[in-house]
Amino acid sequence: AAGVIQSPRHLIKEKRETATLKCYPIPRHDTVYWYQQGPGQDPQFLISFYEKMQSDKGSIPDRFSAQQFSDYHSELNMSSLELGDSALYFCASSLGTVSYNEQFFGPGTRLTVL
Amino acid sequence: AQKITQTQPGMFVQEKEAVTLDCTYDTSDPSYGLFWYKQPSSGEMIFLIYQGSYDQQNATEGRYSLNFQKARKSANLVISASQLGDSAMYFCAMREGNTGKLIFGQGTTLQVKP
Protein backbone atom coordinates (compact mmCIF):
# COMPACT_ATOMS: atom_id res chain seq x y z
CA ALA A 1 0.00 0.00 0.00
CA ALA A 2 1.15 3.51 -0.74
CA GLY A 3 2.57 5.44 2.20
CA VAL A 4 3.36 9.05 2.96
CA ILE A 5 6.36 10.24 0.98
CA GLN A 6 8.72 12.91 2.22
CA SER A 7 11.59 14.48 0.37
CA PRO A 8 14.39 14.95 0.83
CA ARG A 9 15.17 12.36 3.50
CA HIS A 10 18.27 14.22 4.63
CA LEU A 11 19.16 17.88 4.27
CA ILE A 12 22.18 19.84 5.39
CA LYS A 13 22.04 23.63 5.39
CA GLU A 14 24.06 26.52 6.72
CA LYS A 15 22.72 29.09 9.17
CA ARG A 16 20.55 31.76 7.56
CA GLU A 17 19.86 29.60 4.51
CA THR A 18 16.42 28.47 3.40
CA ALA A 19 15.01 24.96 3.09
CA THR A 20 11.92 23.44 1.53
CA LEU A 21 10.54 20.13 2.73
CA LYS A 22 7.98 18.27 0.66
CA CYS A 23 5.25 15.86 1.67
CA TYR A 24 3.09 13.65 -0.52
CA PRO A 25 0.15 12.20 1.45
CA ILE A 26 -1.43 8.82 0.96
CA PRO A 27 -3.76 8.92 -2.08
CA ARG A 28 -7.24 10.22 -1.17
CA HIS A 29 -6.03 11.67 2.13
CA ASP A 30 -7.10 15.29 2.37
CA THR A 31 -5.36 16.30 5.60
CA VAL A 32 -1.67 16.89 6.18
CA TYR A 33 0.15 17.56 9.46
CA TRP A 34 3.71 18.72 10.06
CA TYR A 35 5.64 17.85 13.23
CA GLN A 36 9.11 18.76 14.43
CA GLN A 37 11.09 16.36 16.61
CA GLY A 38 14.26 17.73 18.16
CA PRO A 39 17.03 15.41 19.39
CA GLY A 40 15.74 13.35 22.32
CA GLN A 41 12.39 15.14 22.22
CA ASP A 42 8.83 14.14 21.46
CA PRO A 43 7.30 15.36 18.19
CA GLN A 44 5.78 18.82 18.36
CA PHE A 45 2.88 19.84 16.13
CA LEU A 46 3.67 22.70 13.74
CA ILE A 47 0.78 23.15 11.35
CA SER A 48 -1.95 21.27 9.51
CA PHE A 49 -4.01 21.60 6.37
CA TYR A 50 -7.43 20.23 5.45
CA GLU A 51 -8.62 20.47 1.87
CA LYS A 52 -5.86 22.94 1.06
CA MET A 53 -6.78 25.31 3.87
CA GLN A 54 -4.81 25.76 7.07
CA SER A 55 -6.78 23.93 9.74
CA ASP A 56 -4.64 24.33 12.84
CA LYS A 57 -1.43 25.98 13.91
CA GLY A 58 0.96 25.01 16.66
CA SER A 59 4.38 26.21 17.70
CA ILE A 60 5.57 27.11 14.22
CA PRO A 61 8.10 29.97 14.04
CA ASP A 62 7.23 32.99 11.90
CA ARG A 63 10.28 32.08 9.76
CA PHE A 64 8.43 28.98 8.63
CA SER A 65 5.51 28.84 6.24
CA ALA A 66 3.60 26.00 4.68
CA GLN A 67 0.89 25.32 2.19
CA GLN A 68 -1.08 22.49 0.69
CA PHE A 69 -1.45 22.37 -3.06
CA SER A 70 -4.31 21.29 -5.34
CA ASP A 71 -2.90 17.76 -5.57
CA TYR A 72 -2.85 17.67 -1.72
CA HIS A 73 0.91 17.58 -1.42
CA SER A 74 2.34 20.02 1.08
CA GLU A 75 5.53 22.01 1.41
CA LEU A 76 7.15 23.42 4.52
CA ASN A 77 9.33 26.44 3.76
CA MET A 78 11.92 27.40 6.32
CA SER A 79 13.91 30.62 6.08
CA SER A 80 16.75 32.19 8.07
CA LEU A 81 17.64 28.77 9.42
CA GLU A 82 19.03 28.58 12.94
CA LEU A 83 21.06 25.86 14.64
CA GLY A 84 18.00 25.04 16.76
CA ASP A 85 16.03 24.13 13.66
CA SER A 86 18.08 20.94 13.37
CA ALA A 87 15.50 18.23 13.86
CA LEU A 88 13.53 15.43 12.30
CA TYR A 89 10.52 16.81 10.47
CA PHE A 90 7.58 14.50 10.02
CA CYS A 91 4.64 14.83 7.74
CA ALA A 92 1.53 12.80 8.47
CA SER A 93 -1.68 12.40 6.55
CA SER A 94 -5.20 11.30 7.36
CA LEU A 95 -8.66 11.18 5.87
CA GLY A 96 -10.40 14.08 7.56
CA THR A 97 -9.59 15.49 10.98
CA VAL A 98 -11.87 13.60 13.33
CA SER A 99 -10.27 12.08 16.39
CA TYR A 100 -10.69 8.43 15.42
CA ASN A 101 -8.91 8.70 12.09
CA GLU A 102 -5.42 7.31 12.15
CA GLN A 103 -2.54 9.54 11.14
CA PHE A 104 0.01 7.85 8.92
CA PHE A 105 3.50 9.21 9.27
CA GLY A 106 6.09 9.62 6.57
CA PRO A 107 9.69 8.52 7.13
CA GLY A 108 10.71 12.05 8.08
CA THR A 109 13.25 14.57 6.79
CA ARG A 110 16.33 14.94 8.93
CA LEU A 111 17.47 18.57 8.75
CA THR A 112 20.90 19.52 9.99
CA VAL A 113 21.79 23.20 10.24
CA LEU A 114 25.51 23.93 10.49
CA ALA B 1 -5.15 22.12 28.36
CA GLN B 2 -4.61 18.69 26.93
CA LYS B 3 -1.58 16.80 28.17
CA ILE B 4 0.01 13.38 27.85
CA THR B 5 2.37 12.01 30.49
CA GLN B 6 4.70 9.04 30.22
CA THR B 7 6.51 8.65 33.52
CA GLN B 8 8.91 5.87 32.51
CA PRO B 9 11.91 7.27 30.60
CA GLY B 10 13.35 3.78 30.18
CA MET B 11 12.23 0.19 30.64
CA PHE B 12 13.92 -3.20 30.41
CA VAL B 13 12.16 -6.47 29.70
CA GLN B 14 13.36 -10.01 29.18
CA GLU B 15 12.69 -11.54 25.80
CA LYS B 16 9.35 -13.43 25.68
CA GLU B 17 8.01 -11.66 28.75
CA ALA B 18 5.19 -9.09 28.79
CA VAL B 19 5.76 -5.41 29.53
CA THR B 20 3.44 -2.51 30.33
CA LEU B 21 4.25 1.06 29.26
CA ASP B 22 2.35 3.71 31.20
CA CYS B 23 0.47 6.67 29.78
CA THR B 24 -1.86 9.13 31.47
CA TYR B 25 -3.69 11.96 29.81
CA ASP B 26 -5.68 15.04 30.65
CA THR B 27 -8.40 16.57 28.55
CA SER B 28 -11.75 18.25 29.02
CA ASP B 29 -13.04 17.15 25.62
CA PRO B 30 -15.38 14.13 25.80
CA SER B 31 -14.33 13.04 22.32
CA TYR B 32 -10.71 12.04 21.89
CA GLY B 33 -8.48 9.31 20.54
CA LEU B 34 -5.42 7.73 22.08
CA PHE B 35 -2.59 6.32 19.99
CA TRP B 36 0.64 4.47 20.55
CA TYR B 37 3.53 4.81 18.14
CA LYS B 38 6.85 2.96 17.99
CA GLN B 39 9.97 4.80 16.90
CA PRO B 40 12.98 2.58 16.26
CA SER B 41 16.48 4.01 16.05
CA SER B 42 16.00 4.52 12.32
CA GLY B 43 13.52 7.28 13.15
CA GLU B 44 10.26 6.38 11.49
CA MET B 45 6.99 6.58 13.45
CA ILE B 46 5.10 3.31 13.32
CA PHE B 47 1.45 3.21 14.34
CA LEU B 48 0.70 0.42 16.82
CA ILE B 49 -2.76 0.77 18.29
CA TYR B 50 -5.69 3.15 18.75
CA GLN B 51 -8.37 3.60 21.44
CA GLY B 52 -11.34 5.92 21.08
CA SER B 53 -12.86 7.65 24.08
CA TYR B 54 -16.23 6.07 23.41
CA ASP B 55 -14.91 2.56 22.80
CA GLN B 56 -16.33 0.10 25.30
CA GLN B 57 -13.66 -2.53 24.86
CA ASN B 58 -9.90 -2.32 25.13
CA ALA B 59 -8.16 -2.23 21.77
CA THR B 60 -5.94 -5.14 20.70
CA GLU B 61 -3.63 -5.52 17.72
CA GLY B 62 -1.68 -8.75 17.66
CA ARG B 63 0.80 -8.67 20.55
CA TYR B 64 -0.26 -5.14 21.48
CA SER B 65 -3.17 -4.33 23.75
CA LEU B 66 -4.26 -1.11 25.33
CA ASN B 67 -5.40 -1.08 28.95
CA PHE B 68 -7.86 1.81 28.82
CA GLN B 69 -9.10 3.08 32.19
CA LYS B 70 -11.20 6.11 31.36
CA ALA B 71 -11.99 7.17 34.94
CA ARG B 72 -8.29 7.16 35.78
CA LYS B 73 -7.40 8.77 32.42
CA SER B 74 -4.84 6.14 31.66
CA ALA B 75 -4.08 4.26 28.45
CA ASN B 76 -1.27 1.83 29.12
CA LEU B 77 0.28 -0.23 26.33
CA VAL B 78 0.84 -3.90 27.00
CA ILE B 79 3.27 -5.79 24.79
CA SER B 80 3.07 -9.54 25.21
CA ALA B 81 5.84 -12.02 24.38
CA SER B 82 8.48 -9.32 23.87
CA GLN B 83 10.89 -9.71 20.96
CA LEU B 84 14.32 -8.22 20.42
CA GLY B 85 12.85 -6.15 17.59
CA ASP B 86 10.55 -4.43 20.07
CA SER B 87 13.51 -2.41 21.38
CA ALA B 88 12.59 1.17 20.47
CA MET B 89 11.15 4.42 21.75
CA TYR B 90 7.39 4.28 22.37
CA PHE B 91 5.19 7.36 22.27
CA CYS B 92 1.68 7.74 23.61
CA ALA B 93 -0.32 10.42 21.81
CA MET B 94 -3.76 11.99 22.03
CA ARG B 95 -5.96 13.42 19.36
CA GLU B 96 -8.68 15.69 20.68
CA GLY B 97 -12.07 16.42 19.23
CA ASN B 98 -11.94 17.70 15.67
CA THR B 99 -8.56 19.42 15.76
CA GLY B 100 -6.82 16.37 14.36
CA LYS B 101 -3.37 17.20 15.66
CA LEU B 102 -1.56 14.75 17.91
CA ILE B 103 -0.14 15.69 21.28
CA PHE B 104 2.69 13.36 22.30
CA GLY B 105 4.04 12.20 25.61
CA GLN B 106 7.74 12.32 26.39
CA GLY B 107 8.27 8.75 25.27
CA THR B 108 9.56 5.56 26.90
CA THR B 109 12.65 3.76 25.69
CA LEU B 110 12.15 0.00 25.82
CA GLN B 111 15.07 -2.40 25.73
CA VAL B 112 14.42 -6.10 25.29
CA LYS B 113 17.14 -8.32 26.73
CA PRO B 114 17.93 -11.73 25.20
XYZ file of C-alpha atoms in Angstrom:
228
model
C 0.000 0.000 0.000
C 1.154 3.514 -0.739
C 2.569 5.435 2.200
C 3.357 9.052 2.961
C 6.361 10.242 0.980
C 8.723 12.911 2.220
C 11.591 14.481 0.366
C 14.393 14.953 0.832
C 15.167 12.364 3.495
C 18.266 14.218 4.628
C 19.159 17.880 4.269
C 22.183 19.835 5.393
C 22.043 23.632 5.391
C 24.064 26.519 6.716
C 22.719 29.091 9.170
C 20.553 31.756 7.556
C 19.863 29.600 4.511
C 16.422 28.470 3.399
C 15.015 24.963 3.087
C 11.923 23.441 1.525
C 10.542 20.134 2.726
C 7.977 18.270 0.662
C 5.253 15.857 1.675
C 3.086 13.648 -0.523
C 0.154 12.201 1.448
C -1.428 8.820 0.959
C -3.762 8.924 -2.080
C -7.243 10.225 -1.165
C -6.029 11.673 2.125
C -7.101 15.294 2.373
C -5.359 16.304 5.604
C -1.665 16.893 6.181
C 0.148 17.558 9.455
C 3.705 18.721 10.060
C 5.638 17.853 13.226
C 9.110 18.762 14.433
C 11.094 16.362 16.610
C 14.259 17.733 18.156
C 17.033 15.406 19.389
C 15.743 13.353 22.319
C 12.390 15.139 22.219
C 8.831 14.140 21.460
C 7.298 15.365 18.193
C 5.782 18.821 18.361
C 2.881 19.845 16.126
C 3.672 22.697 13.743
C 0.777 23.147 11.350
C -1.946 21.265 9.514
C -4.015 21.599 6.369
C -7.425 20.227 5.447
C -8.624 20.470 1.872
C -5.856 22.941 1.056
C -6.783 25.313 3.868
C -4.806 25.756 7.073
C -6.779 23.932 9.745
C -4.643 24.332 12.839
C -1.432 25.975 13.908
C 0.959 25.014 16.658
C 4.382 26.206 17.699
C 5.572 27.114 14.217
C 8.100 29.967 14.043
C 7.232 32.987 11.900
C 10.275 32.084 9.763
C 8.426 28.981 8.625
C 5.514 28.838 6.239
C 3.601 26.001 4.682
C 0.894 25.317 2.192
C -1.085 22.487 0.686
C -1.454 22.369 -3.064
C -4.309 21.293 -5.337
C -2.898 17.763 -5.573
C -2.847 17.674 -1.720
C 0.910 17.578 -1.424
C 2.342 20.017 1.077
C 5.533 22.008 1.410
C 7.152 23.425 4.516
C 9.333 26.439 3.765
C 11.924 27.396 6.323
C 13.908 30.619 6.083
C 16.755 32.192 8.071
C 17.640 28.769 9.419
C 19.029 28.579 12.944
C 21.057 25.860 14.636
C 18.004 25.044 16.760
C 16.032 24.130 13.659
C 18.079 20.945 13.373
C 15.498 18.232 13.859
C 13.531 15.427 12.304
C 10.519 16.807 10.469
C 7.576 14.498 10.022
C 4.644 14.829 7.739
C 1.529 12.797 8.470
C -1.681 12.401 6.551
C -5.201 11.302 7.356
C -8.659 11.185 5.872
C -10.398 14.084 7.563
C -9.593 15.491 10.979
C -11.867 13.596 13.332
C -10.269 12.077 16.391
C -10.690 8.432 15.421
C -8.913 8.696 12.086
C -5.418 7.309 12.154
C -2.545 9.539 11.143
C 0.006 7.850 8.919
C 3.498 9.210 9.266
C 6.090 9.621 6.568
C 9.689 8.521 7.133
C 10.714 12.055 8.080
C 13.254 14.572 6.789
C 16.335 14.941 8.932
C 17.471 18.566 8.750
C 20.903 19.516 9.987
C 21.791 23.195 10.241
C 25.510 23.931 10.486
C -5.153 22.115 28.359
C -4.607 18.692 26.925
C -1.578 16.798 28.173
C 0.012 13.380 27.848
C 2.370 12.014 30.487
C 4.696 9.037 30.219
C 6.509 8.646 33.519
C 8.908 5.868 32.513
C 11.908 7.266 30.601
C 13.348 3.777 30.175
C 12.227 0.186 30.641
C 13.916 -3.201 30.408
C 12.157 -6.467 29.704
C 13.363 -10.008 29.184
C 12.689 -11.537 25.800
C 9.352 -13.431 25.683
C 8.005 -11.658 28.748
C 5.189 -9.089 28.792
C 5.757 -5.407 29.533
C 3.436 -2.506 30.326
C 4.252 1.055 29.264
C 2.349 3.709 31.199
C 0.466 6.665 29.776
C -1.857 9.128 31.471
C -3.688 11.958 29.809
C -5.678 15.036 30.651
C -8.400 16.572 28.546
C -11.750 18.252 29.023
C -13.039 17.148 25.623
C -15.376 14.128 25.805
C -14.326 13.035 22.322
C -10.706 12.041 21.885
C -8.483 9.309 20.544
C -5.422 7.728 22.085
C -2.591 6.321 19.994
C 0.637 4.472 20.552
C 3.533 4.807 18.135
C 6.848 2.963 17.994
C 9.966 4.803 16.897
C 12.978 2.577 16.258
C 16.479 4.008 16.050
C 16.000 4.515 12.316
C 13.524 7.283 13.154
C 10.263 6.377 11.488
C 6.994 6.578 13.448
C 5.098 3.310 13.323
C 1.445 3.207 14.343
C 0.702 0.416 16.824
C -2.758 0.768 18.287
C -5.688 3.152 18.750
C -8.366 3.602 21.439
C -11.344 5.916 21.078
C -12.855 7.651 24.081
C -16.232 6.066 23.409
C -14.914 2.560 22.796
C -16.332 0.099 25.304
C -13.662 -2.531 24.859
C -9.902 -2.317 25.134
C -8.155 -2.234 21.769
C -5.943 -5.136 20.702
C -3.631 -5.525 17.719
C -1.681 -8.752 17.664
C 0.799 -8.671 20.552
C -0.263 -5.143 21.483
C -3.171 -4.335 23.748
C -4.260 -1.110 25.325
C -5.401 -1.082 28.947
C -7.860 1.811 28.816
C -9.105 3.085 32.186
C -11.197 6.111 31.362
C -11.991 7.168 34.939
C -8.288 7.163 35.778
C -7.405 8.774 32.422
C -4.837 6.138 31.663
C -4.084 4.257 28.446
C -1.268 1.828 29.118
C 0.282 -0.232 26.331
C 0.838 -3.904 27.000
C 3.272 -5.794 24.792
C 3.065 -9.545 25.206
C 5.843 -12.015 24.379
C 8.485 -9.319 23.868
C 10.888 -9.712 20.961
C 14.320 -8.219 20.417
C 12.852 -6.147 17.592
C 10.552 -4.435 20.075
C 13.510 -2.409 21.383
C 12.592 1.167 20.475
C 11.146 4.423 21.749
C 7.388 4.284 22.367
C 5.186 7.359 22.273
C 1.679 7.736 23.610
C -0.325 10.423 21.813
C -3.759 11.988 22.032
C -5.961 13.421 19.362
C -8.676 15.692 20.680
C -12.067 16.423 19.233
C -11.942 17.704 15.668
C -8.564 19.415 15.764
C -6.824 16.371 14.359
C -3.373 17.199 15.659
C -1.565 14.752 17.909
C -0.137 15.691 21.280
C 2.693 13.360 22.296
C 4.038 12.203 25.605
C 7.744 12.321 26.393
C 8.271 8.747 25.273
C 9.556 5.561 26.903
C 12.653 3.756 25.694
C 12.154 -0.001 25.823
C 15.067 -2.404 25.734
C 14.418 -6.099 25.293
C 17.138 -8.321 26.729
C 17.925 -11.728 25.200
